[in-house]
GROMACS .gro file of C-alpha atoms in nm:
model
  288
    1MET     CA    1   1.128  -2.602  -3.230
    2ALA     CA    2   0.834  -2.836  -3.174
    3VAL     CA    3   1.061  -3.124  -3.087
    4GLY     CA    4   1.271  -2.907  -2.857
    5GLY     CA    5   0.960  -2.764  -2.693
    6SER     CA    6   0.808  -3.109  -2.644
    7THR     CA    7   1.117  -3.227  -2.458
    8LEU     CA    8   1.157  -2.905  -2.260
    9PHE     CA    9   0.820  -2.912  -2.083
   10PRO     CA   10   0.850  -3.274  -1.960
   11ARG     CA   11   1.191  -3.190  -1.817
   12GLN     CA   12   1.046  -2.890  -1.637
   13GLY     CA   13   0.763  -3.106  -1.505
   14LEU     CA   14   1.007  -3.366  -1.376
   15ALA     CA   15   1.217  -3.098  -1.209
   16ALA     CA   16   0.909  -2.945  -1.045
   17SER     CA   17   0.797  -3.288  -0.926
   18ALA     CA   18   1.141  -3.354  -0.782
   19PHE     CA   19   1.125  -3.030  -0.583
   20LEU     CA   20   0.761  -3.060  -0.474
   21GLY     CA   21   0.764  -3.432  -0.405
   22PRO     CA   22   0.935  -3.427  -0.062
   23ALA     CA   23   0.724  -3.133   0.058
   24THR     CA   24   0.403  -3.298  -0.061
   25LEU     CA   25   0.497  -3.623   0.109
   26ALA     CA   26   0.575  -3.439   0.432
   27VAL     CA   27   0.237  -3.261   0.422
   28VAL     CA   28   0.055  -3.588   0.363
   29LEU     CA   29   0.236  -3.767   0.645
   30LEU     CA   30   0.231  -3.485   0.901
   31LEU     CA   31  -0.104  -3.321   0.829
   32VAL     CA   32  -0.344  -3.522   0.615
   33ALA     CA   33  -0.280  -3.858   0.782
   34PRO     CA   34  -0.329  -3.733   1.142
   35LEU     CA   35  -0.642  -3.540   1.042
   36SER     CA   36  -0.783  -3.848   0.872
   37LEU     CA   37  -0.716  -4.053   1.185
   38LEU     CA   38  -0.873  -3.783   1.400
   39GLY     CA   39  -1.178  -3.777   1.175
   40ARG     CA   40  -1.215  -4.152   1.215
   41TYR     CA   41  -1.190  -4.120   1.594
   42SER     CA   42  -1.464  -3.857   1.595
   43LEU     CA   43  -1.711  -4.113   1.459
   44ASN     CA   44  -1.639  -4.368   1.732
   45GLN     CA   45  -1.832  -4.413   2.055
   46TYR     CA   46  -1.709  -4.352   2.410
   47SER     CA   47  -1.729  -4.613   2.681
   48GLN     CA   48  -1.620  -4.565   3.042
   49THR     CA   49  -1.477  -4.916   3.050
   50GLU     CA   50  -1.331  -4.951   2.698
   51LEU     CA   51  -1.281  -4.573   2.645
   52MET     CA   52  -1.325  -4.592   2.265
   53VAL     CA   53  -1.550  -4.831   2.078
   54GLU     CA   54  -1.525  -4.874   1.703
   55ALA     CA   55  -1.835  -4.733   1.535
   56VAL     CA   56  -1.957  -4.497   1.264
   57THR     CA   57  -2.197  -4.259   1.432
   58PRO     CA   58  -2.248  -3.881   1.438
   59GLU     CA   59  -2.352  -3.879   1.804
   60ASN     CA   60  -2.046  -3.679   1.912
   61TYR     CA   61  -2.135  -3.396   1.675
   62ILE     CA   62  -2.503  -3.418   1.772
   63ARG     CA   63  -2.404  -3.393   2.138
   64PHE     CA   64  -2.213  -3.073   2.072
   65PHE     CA   65  -2.484  -2.897   1.870
   66THR     CA   66  -2.765  -2.998   2.106
   67ASP     CA   67  -2.598  -2.909   2.435
   68PRO     CA   68  -2.629  -2.538   2.533
   69PHE     CA   69  -2.308  -2.557   2.735
   70TYR     CA   70  -2.089  -2.644   2.436
   71LEU     CA   71  -2.265  -2.393   2.214
   72ASP     CA   72  -2.200  -2.125   2.476
   73VAL     CA   73  -1.832  -2.224   2.485
   74MET     CA   74  -1.811  -2.185   2.107
   75ARG     CA   75  -1.992  -1.852   2.127
   76THR     CA   76  -1.744  -1.730   2.390
   77THR     CA   77  -1.449  -1.849   2.181
   78VAL     CA   78  -1.569  -1.670   1.868
   79THR     CA   79  -1.651  -1.352   2.061
   80VAL     CA   80  -1.310  -1.338   2.229
   81ALA     CA   81  -1.134  -1.413   1.899
   82LEU     CA   82  -1.325  -1.144   1.708
   83LEU     CA   83  -1.275  -0.884   1.982
   84SER     CA   84  -0.904  -0.950   2.020
   85THR     CA   85  -0.858  -0.948   1.641
   86ALA     CA   86  -1.042  -0.617   1.609
   87LEU     CA   87  -0.825  -0.465   1.882
   88CYS     CA   88  -0.513  -0.597   1.709
   89VAL     CA   89  -0.618  -0.423   1.385
   90VAL     CA   90  -0.712  -0.096   1.559
   91LEU     CA   91  -0.387  -0.081   1.757
   92GLY     CA   92  -0.153  -0.254   1.513
   93VAL     CA   93  -0.229  -0.078   1.183
   94PRO     CA   94  -0.130   0.275   1.304
   95LEU     CA   95   0.182   0.132   1.467
   96ALA     CA   96   0.273  -0.057   1.149
   97TRP     CA   97   0.218   0.258   0.941
   98PHE     CA   98   0.438   0.459   1.177
   99LEU     CA   99   0.715   0.197   1.159
  100ALA     CA  100   0.694   0.175   0.779
  101ARG     CA  101   0.756   0.547   0.746
  102MET     CA  102   1.031   0.566   1.008
  103GLU     CA  103   1.396   0.597   0.907
  104GLY     CA  104   1.727   0.575   1.085
  105ARG     CA  105   1.842   0.388   1.393
  106TRP     CA  106   1.520   0.439   1.587
  107LYS     CA  107   1.337   0.218   1.341
  108ALA     CA  108   1.567  -0.072   1.426
  109VAL     CA  109   1.513  -0.007   1.798
  110CYS     CA  110   1.135  -0.005   1.757
  111MET     CA  111   1.143  -0.321   1.547
  112LEU     CA  112   1.352  -0.493   1.813
  113ALA     CA  113   1.103  -0.386   2.080
  114ILE     CA  114   0.822  -0.547   1.879
  115VAL     CA  115   1.010  -0.868   1.796
  116LEU     CA  116   1.161  -0.919   2.142
  117PRO     CA  117   0.837  -1.044   2.309
  118LEU     CA  118   0.822  -1.323   2.052
  119PHE     CA  119   1.136  -1.473   2.208
  120ILE     CA  120   0.940  -1.529   2.530
  121GLY     CA  121   0.690  -1.812   2.551
  122SER     CA  122   0.321  -1.735   2.573
  123THR     CA  123   0.296  -1.910   2.910
  124VAL     CA  124   0.569  -1.695   3.063
  125ARG     CA  125   0.407  -1.378   2.933
  126THR     CA  126   0.070  -1.492   3.064
  127VAL     CA  127   0.219  -1.546   3.408
  128GLY     CA  128   0.342  -1.186   3.391
  129TRP     CA  129  -0.014  -1.072   3.323
  130MET     CA  130  -0.129  -1.280   3.620
  131ILE     CA  131   0.110  -1.091   3.846
  132LEU     CA  132  -0.024  -0.765   3.707
  133PHE     CA  133  -0.395  -0.852   3.725
  134ALA     CA  134  -0.424  -1.062   4.040
  135ARG     CA  135  -0.564  -0.934   4.368
  136GLY     CA  136  -0.270  -0.786   4.554
  137GLY     CA  137  -0.082  -0.746   4.225
  138VAL     CA  138   0.067  -0.437   4.068
  139LEU     CA  139  -0.258  -0.308   3.917
  140ASP     CA  140  -0.456  -0.378   4.234
  141LEU     CA  141  -0.208  -0.195   4.456
  142ALA     CA  142  -0.191   0.102   4.218
  143SER     CA  143  -0.569   0.138   4.195
  144THR     CA  144  -0.605   0.105   4.573
  145SER     CA  145  -0.353   0.379   4.638
  146LEU     CA  146  -0.492   0.613   4.369
  147ILE     CA  147  -0.870   0.575   4.380
  148GLY     CA  148  -0.920   0.369   4.696
  149GLU     CA  149  -1.087   0.074   4.517
  150ARG     CA  150  -0.948  -0.270   4.451
  151THR     CA  151  -0.906  -0.396   4.095
  152ASP     CA  152  -0.907  -0.767   4.025
  153LEU     CA  153  -0.919  -0.858   3.657
  154MET     CA  154  -0.826  -1.221   3.705
  155SER     CA  155  -1.074  -1.482   3.585
  156THR     CA  156  -1.250  -1.235   3.356
  157ALA     CA  157  -1.300  -1.211   2.982
  158THR     CA  158  -1.119  -0.877   2.984
  159ALA     CA  159  -0.801  -1.036   3.114
  160VAL     CA  160  -0.820  -1.309   2.849
  161VAL     CA  161  -0.868  -1.057   2.568
  162ILE     CA  162  -0.577  -0.846   2.690
  163GLY     CA  163  -0.352  -1.152   2.716
  164ILE     CA  164  -0.440  -1.274   2.366
  165LEU     CA  165  -0.400  -0.920   2.231
  166SER     CA  166  -0.048  -0.892   2.372
  167PHE     CA  167   0.045  -1.225   2.215
  168ASN     CA  168  -0.101  -1.158   1.867
  169LEU     CA  169  -0.023  -0.788   1.823
  170PRO     CA  170   0.342  -0.834   1.715
  171TYR     CA  171   0.237  -1.074   1.439
  172LEU     CA  172  -0.007  -0.826   1.292
  173VAL     CA  173   0.235  -0.533   1.320
  174LEU     CA  174   0.513  -0.723   1.145
  175THR     CA  175   0.280  -0.844   0.869
  176VAL     CA  176   0.117  -0.509   0.799
  177GLN     CA  177   0.441  -0.315   0.833
  178GLY     CA  178   0.587  -0.508   0.541
  179VAL     CA  179   0.273  -0.437   0.338
  180PHE     CA  180   0.297  -0.063   0.403
  181GLU     CA  181   0.665  -0.060   0.308
  182SER     CA  182   0.581  -0.222  -0.027
  183ILE     CA  183   0.343   0.065  -0.115
  184ASN     CA  184   0.519   0.347  -0.301
  185PRO     CA  185   0.499   0.664  -0.088
  186TYR     CA  186   0.469   0.868  -0.408
  187PHE     CA  187   0.108   0.747  -0.439
  188GLU     CA  188   0.017   0.921  -0.116
  189GLN     CA  189   0.220   1.228  -0.210
  190ALA     CA  190   0.043   1.246  -0.545
  191ALA     CA  191  -0.297   1.235  -0.373
  192GLN     CA  192  -0.192   1.514  -0.139
  193GLY     CA  193  -0.061   1.712  -0.434
  194LEU     CA  194  -0.406   1.688  -0.592
  195GLY     CA  195  -0.560   1.848  -0.284
  196ALA     CA  196  -0.641   1.552  -0.060
  197ALA     CA  197  -0.581   1.587   0.312
  198PRO     CA  198  -0.333   1.337   0.465
  199ALA     CA  199  -0.612   1.139   0.629
  200ARG     CA  200  -0.815   1.130   0.307
  201ALA     CA  201  -0.509   1.029   0.106
  202PHE     CA  202  -0.450   0.741   0.346
  203TRP     CA  203  -0.807   0.612   0.339
  204ARG     CA  204  -0.861   0.655  -0.037
  205VAL     CA  205  -0.517   0.549  -0.165
  206VAL     CA  206  -0.309   0.361   0.092
  207TRP     CA  207  -0.584   0.171   0.275
  208PRO     CA  208  -0.728  -0.005  -0.035
  209LEU     CA  209  -0.378  -0.110  -0.142
  210ALA     CA  210  -0.293  -0.241   0.205
  211LEU     CA  211  -0.628  -0.404   0.280
  212PRO     CA  212  -0.540  -0.753   0.145
  213GLY     CA  213  -0.225  -0.759   0.363
  214ILE     CA  214  -0.418  -0.629   0.663
  215THR     CA  215  -0.672  -0.905   0.607
  216ILE     CA  216  -0.396  -1.166   0.609
  217GLY     CA  217  -0.264  -1.030   0.937
  218ALA     CA  218  -0.614  -1.021   1.086
  219VAL     CA  219  -0.682  -1.379   0.976
  220LEU     CA  220  -0.356  -1.489   1.139
  221CYS     CA  221  -0.455  -1.320   1.464
  222PHE     CA  222  -0.804  -1.470   1.447
  223VAL     CA  223  -0.673  -1.824   1.397
  224LEU     CA  224  -0.431  -1.786   1.688
  225SER     CA  225  -0.709  -1.644   1.908
  226MET     CA  226  -0.951  -1.923   1.826
  227ASN     CA  227  -0.693  -2.184   1.925
  228ALA     CA  228  -0.553  -2.006   2.233
  229TYR     CA  229  -0.492  -2.240   2.526
  230ALA     CA  230  -0.254  -2.106   2.790
  231THR     CA  231  -0.409  -1.759   2.814
  232PRO     CA  232  -0.769  -1.872   2.879
  233VAL     CA  233  -0.653  -2.132   3.130
  234LEU     CA  234  -0.424  -1.903   3.330
  235LEU     CA  235  -0.609  -1.571   3.302
  236GLY     CA  236  -0.965  -1.694   3.262
  237GLY     CA  237  -0.965  -1.941   3.547
  238PRO     CA  238  -1.164  -2.263   3.581
  239ARG     CA  239  -1.501  -2.096   3.515
  240PHE     CA  240  -1.401  -1.933   3.187
  241HIS     CA  241  -1.434  -2.183   2.903
  242MET     CA  242  -1.295  -2.170   2.551
  243MET     CA  243  -1.269  -2.443   2.292
  244ALA     CA  244  -0.899  -2.529   2.315
  245PRO     CA  245  -0.894  -2.585   2.695
  246LEU     CA  246  -1.222  -2.776   2.669
  247LEU     CA  247  -1.075  -2.997   2.398
  248PHE     CA  248  -0.770  -3.073   2.612
  249TRP     CA  249  -0.994  -3.148   2.910
  250GLU     CA  250  -1.197  -3.401   2.714
  251PHE     CA  251  -0.884  -3.559   2.569
  252GLY     CA  252  -0.652  -3.564   2.871
  253THR     CA  253  -0.880  -3.574   3.174
  254ASN     CA  254  -1.204  -3.741   3.065
  255ASN     CA  255  -1.020  -3.966   2.817
  256ASN     CA  256  -1.311  -3.915   2.579
  257TRP     CA  257  -1.109  -3.929   2.259
  258PRO     CA  258  -1.406  -3.952   2.018
  259PHE     CA  259  -1.574  -3.640   2.155
  260ALA     CA  260  -1.240  -3.457   2.176
  261ALA     CA  261  -1.176  -3.541   1.811
  262ALA     CA  262  -1.521  -3.407   1.721
  263LEU     CA  263  -1.445  -3.086   1.914
  264ALA     CA  264  -1.120  -3.050   1.722
  265PHE     CA  265  -1.296  -3.081   1.386
  266ILE     CA  266  -1.574  -2.842   1.489
  267LEU     CA  267  -1.317  -2.585   1.604
  268MET     CA  268  -1.120  -2.622   1.281
  269ALA     CA  269  -1.430  -2.602   1.064
  270THR     CA  270  -1.559  -2.292   1.246
  271THR     CA  271  -1.224  -2.120   1.212
  272LEU     CA  272  -1.202  -2.198   0.841
  273ALA     CA  273  -1.563  -2.093   0.779
  274LEU     CA  274  -1.523  -1.757   0.952
  275THR     CA  275  -1.192  -1.699   0.774
  276MET     CA  276  -1.349  -1.765   0.433
  277LEU     CA  277  -1.641  -1.539   0.525
  278ALA     CA  278  -1.398  -1.258   0.608
  279ASN     CA  279  -1.233  -1.297   0.268
  280LEU     CA  280  -1.568  -1.283   0.093
  281LEU     CA  281  -1.669  -0.966   0.277
  282ILE     CA  282  -1.374  -0.769   0.137
  283PRO     CA  283  -1.506  -0.538  -0.136
  284ARG     CA  284  -1.410  -0.643  -0.485
  285ARG     CA  285  -1.277  -0.299  -0.570
  286TYR     CA  286  -1.028  -0.323  -0.282
  287ARG     CA  287  -0.909  -0.662  -0.407
  288ALA     CA  288  -0.852  -0.520  -0.754
   0.00000   0.00000   0.00000
């Protein structure tokens, strides 16, 4: 038995290595190597004549954290991401719960209606919001005819939040809907049988069980919101600044690759830090 066991585990280890080896190599080549190169670029200096000068200096990071403009851009990005994520949770959780408890052909129709927008690019959908929000657009004409006042939401934070919300909401609904379907409905029925109202049974029984899945969906929406590009550019206009458009501007227009690389690392670090903080804020009893 000992001899057989000693030969069995090495074989399993070799088989696991054979399966994980290509994936690990792909991750290293496609993720770790570019990030390492980007990190090296962020420590270089920028020159208007040579564009990038080899150096090891933190001046790009110091420039970001000492300039009120860049700090305000980060503050706007985090605020928009948190607000759009909160709206996704408020609107998406009831919809996901409703879909999880639906049966029959109408469930397939509703699922198709939620998945169908994902087949359309975010830029195309954003252009549709532009037609709706712009002065002289559908919303402006409707408000003028009904209340006699013009409505122009273009180049506002409200338009950006609505655009990001429409893009992220299907992801949260699909994620949370699968979580609700995995919860045995007999748990809720048992709570109601013991005298709990439907709302109380949901909050005391279903919500704690679904909270880890809801957190995953919220984190996904938050990451997508923090890195949104097309929606802030098209709906926010040139005066509305978020991190992703600013990063592209520094990289593609100013050709300041070292500072753009620093912006990329700051954006990634902020996103990861806020995501980890959200995981830590979940009560331990809900995790259990």
